[in-house]
mmCIF file with all atom_site columns, C-alpha atoms in Angstrom:
data_model
loop_
_atom_site.group_PDB
_atom_site.id
_atom_site.type_symbol
_atom_site.label_atom_id
_atom_site.label_alt_id
_atom_site.label_comp_id
_atom_site.label_asym_id
_atom_site.label_entity_id
_atom_site.label_seq_id
_atom_site.pdbx_PDB_ins_code
_atom_site.Cartn_x
_atom_site.Cartn_y
_atom_site.Cartn_z
_atom_site.occupancy
_atom_site.B_iso_or_equiv
_atom_site.pdbx_formal_charge
_atom_site.auth_seq_id
_atom_site.auth_comp_id
_atom_site.auth_asym_id
_atom_site.auth_atom_id
_atom_site.pdbx_PDB_model_num
ATOM 1   C CA . MET A 1 1   ? -3.532  -7.395  -4.449  1.00 50.00 ? 18  MET A CA 1
ATOM 2   C CA . LYS A 1 2   ? -2.736  -6.157  -7.914  1.00 59.00 ? 19  LYS A CA 1
ATOM 3   C CA . SER A 1 3   ? -3.412  -2.972  -9.809  1.00 65.00 ? 20  SER A CA 1
ATOM 4   C CA . ILE A 1 4   ? -7.040  -2.468  -10.688 1.00 66.00 ? 21  ILE A CA 1
ATOM 5   C CA . ILE A 1 5   ? -7.885  -1.799  -14.307 1.00 64.00 ? 22  ILE A CA 1
ATOM 6   C CA . ILE A 1 6   ? -11.227 -0.192  -15.086 1.00 61.00 ? 23  ILE A CA 1
ATOM 7   C CA . LEU A 1 7   ? -12.204 -1.131  -18.608 1.00 52.00 ? 24  LEU A CA 1
ATOM 8   C CA . ASN A 1 8   ? -15.020 1.393   -19.009 1.00 61.00 ? 25  ASN A CA 1
ATOM 9   C CA . PRO A 1 9   ? -13.223 4.721   -18.627 1.00 57.00 ? 26  PRO A CA 1
ATOM 10  C CA . SER A 1 10  ? -16.239 6.683   -19.858 1.00 60.00 ? 27  SER A CA 1
ATOM 11  C CA . LEU A 1 11  ? -17.551 6.339   -16.307 1.00 65.00 ? 28  LEU A CA 1
ATOM 12  C CA . MET A 1 12  ? -14.337 7.687   -14.778 1.00 75.00 ? 29  MET A CA 1
ATOM 13  C CA . SER A 1 13  ? -12.841 11.031  -15.695 1.00 84.00 ? 30  SER A CA 1
ATOM 14  C CA . ILE A 1 14  ? -9.894  12.904  -14.286 1.00 89.00 ? 31  ILE A CA 1
ATOM 15  C CA . GLU A 1 15  ? -11.958 16.057  -13.759 1.00 89.00 ? 32  GLU A CA 1
ATOM 16  C CA . THR A 1 16  ? -14.656 14.243  -11.780 1.00 87.00 ? 33  THR A CA 1
ATOM 17  C CA . THR A 1 17  ? -12.075 12.485  -9.659  1.00 90.00 ? 34  THR A CA 1
ATOM 18  C CA . GLU A 1 18  ? -10.193 15.714  -9.001  1.00 93.00 ? 35  GLU A CA 1
ATOM 19  C CA . SER A 1 19  ? -13.331 17.661  -8.033  1.00 92.00 ? 36  SER A CA 1
ATOM 20  C CA . LEU A 1 20  ? -14.365 14.950  -5.576  1.00 92.00 ? 37  LEU A CA 1
ATOM 21  C CA . LEU A 1 21  ? -10.875 14.816  -4.074  1.00 95.00 ? 38  LEU A CA 1
ATOM 22  C CA . ASN A 1 22  ? -11.046 18.577  -3.575  1.00 95.00 ? 39  ASN A CA 1
ATOM 23  C CA . ARG A 1 23  ? -14.543 18.335  -2.121  1.00 93.00 ? 40  ARG A CA 1
ATOM 24  C CA . PHE A 1 24  ? -13.484 15.795  0.507   1.00 94.00 ? 41  PHE A CA 1
ATOM 25  C CA . ASP A 1 25  ? -10.126 17.487  1.163   1.00 95.00 ? 42  ASP A CA 1
ATOM 26  C CA . TYR A 1 26  ? -7.729  14.739  0.101   1.00 96.00 ? 43  TYR A CA 1
ATOM 27  C CA . ALA A 1 27  ? -4.054  15.563  -0.448  1.00 96.00 ? 44  ALA A CA 1
ATOM 28  C CA . TYR A 1 28  ? -3.176  14.819  -4.062  1.00 97.00 ? 45  TYR A CA 1
ATOM 29  C CA . GLU A 1 29  ? -1.016  15.916  -6.984  1.00 96.00 ? 46  GLU A CA 1
ATOM 30  C CA . ARG A 1 30  ? -2.218  16.034  -10.549 1.00 96.00 ? 47  ARG A CA 1
ATOM 31  C CA . THR A 1 31  ? -0.054  15.769  -13.625 1.00 92.00 ? 48  THR A CA 1
ATOM 32  C CA . SER A 1 32  ? -1.472  15.857  -17.136 1.00 89.00 ? 49  SER A CA 1
ATOM 33  C CA . GLU A 1 33  ? -2.874  12.309  -17.049 1.00 92.00 ? 50  GLU A CA 1
ATOM 34  C CA . HIS A 1 34  ? -2.168  11.028  -13.530 1.00 95.00 ? 51  HIS A CA 1
ATOM 35  C CA . ILE A 1 35  ? -3.483  11.738  -10.050 1.00 96.00 ? 52  ILE A CA 1
ATOM 36  C CA . GLU A 1 36  ? -1.400  10.713  -7.031  1.00 96.00 ? 53  GLU A CA 1
ATOM 37  C CA . ILE A 1 37  ? -3.468  10.586  -3.860  1.00 97.00 ? 54  ILE A CA 1
ATOM 38  C CA . LYS A 1 38  ? -1.441  10.760  -0.653  1.00 96.00 ? 55  LYS A CA 1
ATOM 39  C CA . LEU A 1 39  ? -3.136  8.740   2.075   1.00 95.00 ? 56  LEU A CA 1
ATOM 40  C CA . GLY A 1 40  ? -0.551  9.321   4.789   1.00 92.00 ? 57  GLY A CA 1
ATOM 41  C CA . LEU A 1 41  ? 1.998   7.080   6.515   1.00 93.00 ? 58  LEU A CA 1
ATOM 42  C CA . GLY A 1 42  ? 3.820   6.543   3.239   1.00 94.00 ? 59  GLY A CA 1
ATOM 43  C CA . LEU A 1 43  ? 0.887   5.165   1.219   1.00 96.00 ? 60  LEU A CA 1
ATOM 44  C CA . ARG A 1 44  ? 0.007   6.631   -2.174  1.00 96.00 ? 61  ARG A CA 1
ATOM 45  C CA . ILE A 1 45  ? -2.633  5.651   -4.738  1.00 96.00 ? 62  ILE A CA 1
ATOM 46  C CA . THR A 1 46  ? -1.925  6.490   -8.387  1.00 95.00 ? 63  THR A CA 1
ATOM 47  C CA . VAL A 1 47  ? -4.771  6.768   -10.888 1.00 94.00 ? 64  VAL A CA 1
ATOM 48  C CA . ASP A 1 48  ? -3.544  6.624   -14.483 1.00 93.00 ? 65  ASP A CA 1
ATOM 49  C CA . PHE A 1 49  ? -5.833  8.140   -17.135 1.00 90.00 ? 66  PHE A CA 1
ATOM 50  C CA . SER A 1 50  ? -3.221  8.038   -19.932 1.00 89.00 ? 67  SER A CA 1
ATOM 51  C CA . GLN A 1 51  ? -4.785  5.187   -21.899 1.00 85.00 ? 68  GLN A CA 1
ATOM 52  C CA . PRO A 1 52  ? -8.199  6.035   -23.342 1.00 76.00 ? 69  PRO A CA 1
ATOM 53  C CA . GLU A 1 53  ? -9.488  2.445   -23.212 1.00 80.00 ? 70  GLU A CA 1
ATOM 54  C CA . LYS A 1 54  ? -8.710  1.798   -19.519 1.00 85.00 ? 71  LYS A CA 1
ATOM 55  C CA . VAL A 1 55  ? -8.005  3.523   -16.222 1.00 86.00 ? 72  VAL A CA 1
ATOM 56  C CA . ILE A 1 56  ? -5.347  1.967   -13.969 1.00 90.00 ? 73  ILE A CA 1
ATOM 57  C CA . ILE A 1 57  ? -5.429  2.350   -10.182 1.00 92.00 ? 74  ILE A CA 1
ATOM 58  C CA . LYS A 1 58  ? -2.389  1.130   -8.221  1.00 93.00 ? 75  LYS A CA 1
ATOM 59  C CA . GLU A 1 59  ? -0.949  1.506   -4.746  1.00 94.00 ? 76  GLU A CA 1
ATOM 60  C CA . GLU A 1 60  ? 2.626   2.281   -3.740  1.00 95.00 ? 77  GLU A CA 1
ATOM 61  C CA . LEU A 1 61  ? 4.590   2.682   -0.547  1.00 95.00 ? 78  LEU A CA 1
ATOM 62  C CA . THR A 1 62  ? 6.866   5.713   -0.488  1.00 93.00 ? 79  THR A CA 1
ATOM 63  C CA . THR A 1 63  ? 9.870   6.283   1.739   1.00 89.00 ? 80  THR A CA 1
ATOM 64  C CA . TRP A 1 64  ? 9.487   6.465   5.490   1.00 88.00 ? 81  TRP A CA 1
ATOM 65  C CA . ASN A 1 65  ? 6.627   4.052   5.949   1.00 90.00 ? 82  ASN A CA 1
ATOM 66  C CA . PHE A 1 66  ? 6.235   1.401   8.628   1.00 88.00 ? 83  PHE A CA 1
ATOM 67  C CA . LEU A 1 67  ? 6.358   -1.559  6.257   1.00 89.00 ? 84  LEU A CA 1
ATOM 68  C CA . THR A 1 68  ? 9.420   -0.982  4.044   1.00 89.00 ? 85  THR A CA 1
ATOM 69  C CA . GLY A 1 69  ? 11.221  1.821   5.849   1.00 87.00 ? 86  GLY A CA 1
ATOM 70  C CA . THR A 1 70  ? 13.196  3.907   3.388   1.00 90.00 ? 87  THR A CA 1
ATOM 71  C CA . LEU A 1 71  ? 12.483  1.801   0.298   1.00 90.00 ? 88  LEU A CA 1
ATOM 72  C CA . ASP A 1 72  ? 9.950   2.731   -2.399  1.00 93.00 ? 89  ASP A CA 1
ATOM 73  C CA . MET A 1 73  ? 7.973   -0.237  -3.715  1.00 94.00 ? 90  MET A CA 1
ATOM 74  C CA . SER A 1 74  ? 4.503   -1.502  -4.428  1.00 94.00 ? 91  SER A CA 1
ATOM 75  C CA . LEU A 1 75  ? 2.398   -2.698  -1.537  1.00 93.00 ? 92  LEU A CA 1
ATOM 76  C CA . ASN A 1 76  ? 2.556   -6.341  -2.639  1.00 93.00 ? 93  ASN A CA 1
ATOM 77  C CA . ARG A 1 77  ? 6.332   -6.303  -2.929  1.00 94.00 ? 94  ARG A CA 1
ATOM 78  C CA . GLY A 1 78  ? 6.572   -4.563  0.435   1.00 93.00 ? 95  GLY A CA 1
ATOM 79  C CA . ILE A 1 79  ? 4.586   -7.315  2.130   1.00 92.00 ? 96  ILE A CA 1
ATOM 80  C CA . ILE A 1 80  ? 6.636   -10.069 0.488   1.00 93.00 ? 97  ILE A CA 1
ATOM 81  C CA . PHE A 1 81  ? 9.867   -8.229  1.328   1.00 93.00 ? 98  PHE A CA 1
ATOM 82  C CA . ASN A 1 82  ? 8.860   -7.998  4.980   1.00 91.00 ? 99  ASN A CA 1
ATOM 83  C CA . PHE A 1 83  ? 7.954   -11.659 5.346   1.00 88.00 ? 100 PHE A CA 1
ATOM 84  C CA . ILE A 1 84  ? 11.264  -12.730 3.807   1.00 92.00 ? 101 ILE A CA 1
ATOM 85  C CA . ALA A 1 85  ? 13.202  -10.231 5.929   1.00 90.00 ? 102 ALA A CA 1
ATOM 86  C CA . THR A 1 86  ? 11.383  -11.404 9.071   1.00 87.00 ? 103 THR A CA 1
ATOM 87  C CA . PHE A 1 87  ? 12.415  -15.005 8.550   1.00 84.00 ? 104 PHE A CA 1
ATOM 88  C CA . VAL A 1 88  ? 15.993  -14.093 7.588   1.00 88.00 ? 105 VAL A CA 1
ATOM 89  C CA . ILE A 1 89  ? 16.415  -11.881 10.654  1.00 84.00 ? 106 ILE A CA 1
ATOM 90  C CA . SER A 1 90  ? 14.786  -14.507 12.861  1.00 80.00 ? 107 SER A CA 1
ATOM 91  C CA . GLY A 1 91  ? 17.136  -17.162 11.471  1.00 80.00 ? 108 GLY A CA 1
ATOM 92  C CA . LEU A 1 92  ? 20.112  -14.945 12.268  1.00 82.00 ? 109 LEU A CA 1
ATOM 93  C CA . ILE A 1 93  ? 18.780  -14.399 15.777  1.00 78.00 ? 110 ILE A CA 1
ATOM 94  C CA . PHE A 1 94  ? 18.323  -18.167 16.270  1.00 76.00 ? 111 PHE A CA 1
ATOM 95  C CA . ILE A 1 95  ? 21.911  -18.739 15.135  1.00 80.00 ? 112 ILE A CA 1
ATOM 96  C CA . GLY A 1 96  ? 23.207  -15.970 17.399  1.00 75.00 ? 113 GLY A CA 1
ATOM 97  C CA . PHE A 1 97  ? 21.706  -17.421 20.590  1.00 69.00 ? 114 PHE A CA 1
ATOM 98  C CA . TYR A 1 98  ? 22.961  -20.444 22.429  1.00 63.00 ? 115 TYR A CA 1
ATOM 99  C CA . GLN A 1 99  ? 21.459  -23.853 21.775  1.00 66.00 ? 116 GLN A CA 1
ATOM 100 C CA . GLN A 1 100 ? 19.756  -23.846 25.182  1.00 69.00 ? 117 GLN A CA 1
ATOM 101 C CA . ASP A 1 101 ? 17.859  -20.564 24.699  1.00 72.00 ? 118 ASP A CA 1
ATOM 102 C CA . HIS A 1 102 ? 15.070  -20.997 22.150  1.00 73.00 ? 119 HIS A CA 1
ATOM 103 C CA . ILE A 1 103 ? 12.439  -18.903 23.925  1.00 80.00 ? 120 ILE A CA 1
ATOM 104 C CA . THR A 1 104 ? 13.922  -15.455 23.244  1.00 76.00 ? 121 THR A CA 1
ATOM 105 C CA . PRO A 1 105 ? 14.306  -15.902 19.460  1.00 76.00 ? 122 PRO A CA 1
ATOM 106 C CA . LEU A 1 106 ? 10.859  -17.493 19.276  1.00 81.00 ? 123 LEU A CA 1
ATOM 107 C CA . ILE A 1 107 ? 9.299   -14.512 21.053  1.00 85.00 ? 124 ILE A CA 1
ATOM 108 C CA . MET A 1 108 ? 11.158  -12.142 18.723  1.00 81.00 ? 125 MET A CA 1
ATOM 109 C CA . LEU A 1 109 ? 9.900   -14.092 15.682  1.00 83.00 ? 126 LEU A CA 1
ATOM 110 C CA . VAL A 1 110 ? 6.303   -13.874 16.901  1.00 88.00 ? 127 VAL A CA 1
ATOM 111 C CA . VAL A 1 111 ? 6.684   -10.135 17.560  1.00 89.00 ? 128 VAL A CA 1
ATOM 112 C CA . PHE A 1 112 ? 8.190   -9.531  14.081  1.00 87.00 ? 129 PHE A CA 1
ATOM 113 C CA . ILE A 1 113 ? 5.413   -11.529 12.410  1.00 89.00 ? 130 ILE A CA 1
ATOM 114 C CA . PHE A 1 114 ? 2.764   -9.665  14.405  1.00 94.00 ? 131 PHE A CA 1
ATOM 115 C CA . ILE A 1 115 ? 4.181   -6.267  13.410  1.00 92.00 ? 132 ILE A CA 1
ATOM 116 C CA . VAL A 1 116 ? 4.394   -7.238  9.732   1.00 92.00 ? 133 VAL A CA 1
ATOM 117 C CA . LEU A 1 117 ? 0.837   -8.582  9.744   1.00 94.00 ? 134 LEU A CA 1
ATOM 118 C CA . LEU A 1 118 ? -0.484  -5.511  11.546  1.00 95.00 ? 135 LEU A CA 1
ATOM 119 C CA . TRP A 1 119 ? 1.058   -2.978  9.158   1.00 94.00 ? 136 TRP A CA 1
ATOM 120 C CA . SER A 1 120 ? 0.354   -5.079  6.067   1.00 95.00 ? 137 SER A CA 1
ATOM 121 C CA . ASN A 1 121 ? -3.287  -5.314  7.006   1.00 96.00 ? 138 ASN A CA 1
ATOM 122 C CA . PHE A 1 122 ? -3.454  -1.586  7.758   1.00 96.00 ? 139 PHE A CA 1
ATOM 123 C CA . TYR A 1 123 ? -2.022  -0.607  4.366   1.00 96.00 ? 140 TYR A CA 1
ATOM 124 C CA . LEU A 1 124 ? -4.094  -3.184  2.454   1.00 95.00 ? 141 LEU A CA 1
ATOM 125 C CA . VAL A 1 125 ? -7.352  -2.043  4.025   1.00 96.00 ? 142 VAL A CA 1
ATOM 126 C CA . LYS A 1 126 ? -6.555  1.635   3.534   1.00 96.00 ? 143 LYS A CA 1
ATOM 127 C CA . ALA A 1 127 ? -5.581  1.151   -0.140  1.00 96.00 ? 144 ALA A CA 1
ATOM 128 C CA . GLU A 1 128 ? -8.576  -1.031  -0.962  1.00 95.00 ? 145 GLU A CA 1
ATOM 129 C CA . HIS A 1 129 ? -10.952 1.401   0.735   1.00 95.00 ? 146 HIS A CA 1
ATOM 130 C CA . MET A 1 130 ? -9.643  4.265   -1.390  1.00 95.00 ? 147 MET A CA 1
ATOM 131 C CA . LYS A 1 131 ? -9.913  2.205   -4.581  1.00 92.00 ? 148 LYS A CA 1
ATOM 132 C CA . GLN A 1 132 ? -13.518 1.333   -3.778  1.00 92.00 ? 149 GLN A CA 1
ATOM 133 C CA . THR A 1 133 ? -14.259 4.972   -3.000  1.00 92.00 ? 150 THR A CA 1
ATOM 134 C CA . LEU A 1 134 ? -12.812 6.086   -6.352  1.00 90.00 ? 151 LEU A CA 1
ATOM 135 C CA . ARG A 1 135 ? -14.910 3.523   -8.205  1.00 86.00 ? 152 ARG A CA 1
ATOM 136 C CA . ARG A 1 136 ? -18.066 4.483   -6.318  1.00 87.00 ? 153 ARG A CA 1
ATOM 137 C CA . TRP A 1 137 ? -17.547 8.200   -6.939  1.00 83.00 ? 154 TRP A CA 1
ATOM 138 C CA . ASN A 1 138 ? -17.167 7.691   -10.638 1.00 75.00 ? 155 ASN A CA 1
ATOM 139 C CA . GLU A 1 139 ? -20.144 5.376   -11.042 1.00 74.00 ? 156 GLU A CA 1
ATOM 140 C CA . ASN A 1 140 ? -22.595 8.140   -10.181 1.00 65.00 ? 157 ASN A CA 1
#
């Protein structure tokens, strides 16, 4: 999932977006040409109105989230980071156990993968829903 670029910014204005965010009681911060929408659990959507020919919508994970912990990064990088970390940690666990015991590290690997998939899916769905909502609001 990459940043969304809206090429017809005449349909989307910062004032319209801000008034609708206020109307539906979203937590957000506005700078001169950016709106950062805080969706909770460390997820934030940034809408960039700085370029007159396009509007850029992107998602980020802030500190203290369930996918990247204390690291700030984009959602895509967070998912990739977690899958790599899961396999590295699982490899270390496999090495740390005796040759006879393969069940415990295998169960831990499945649990790690399940947790990463669960939180990745949660953040992806939440971010995409907000992006679609922003587009829908500004089409009318």
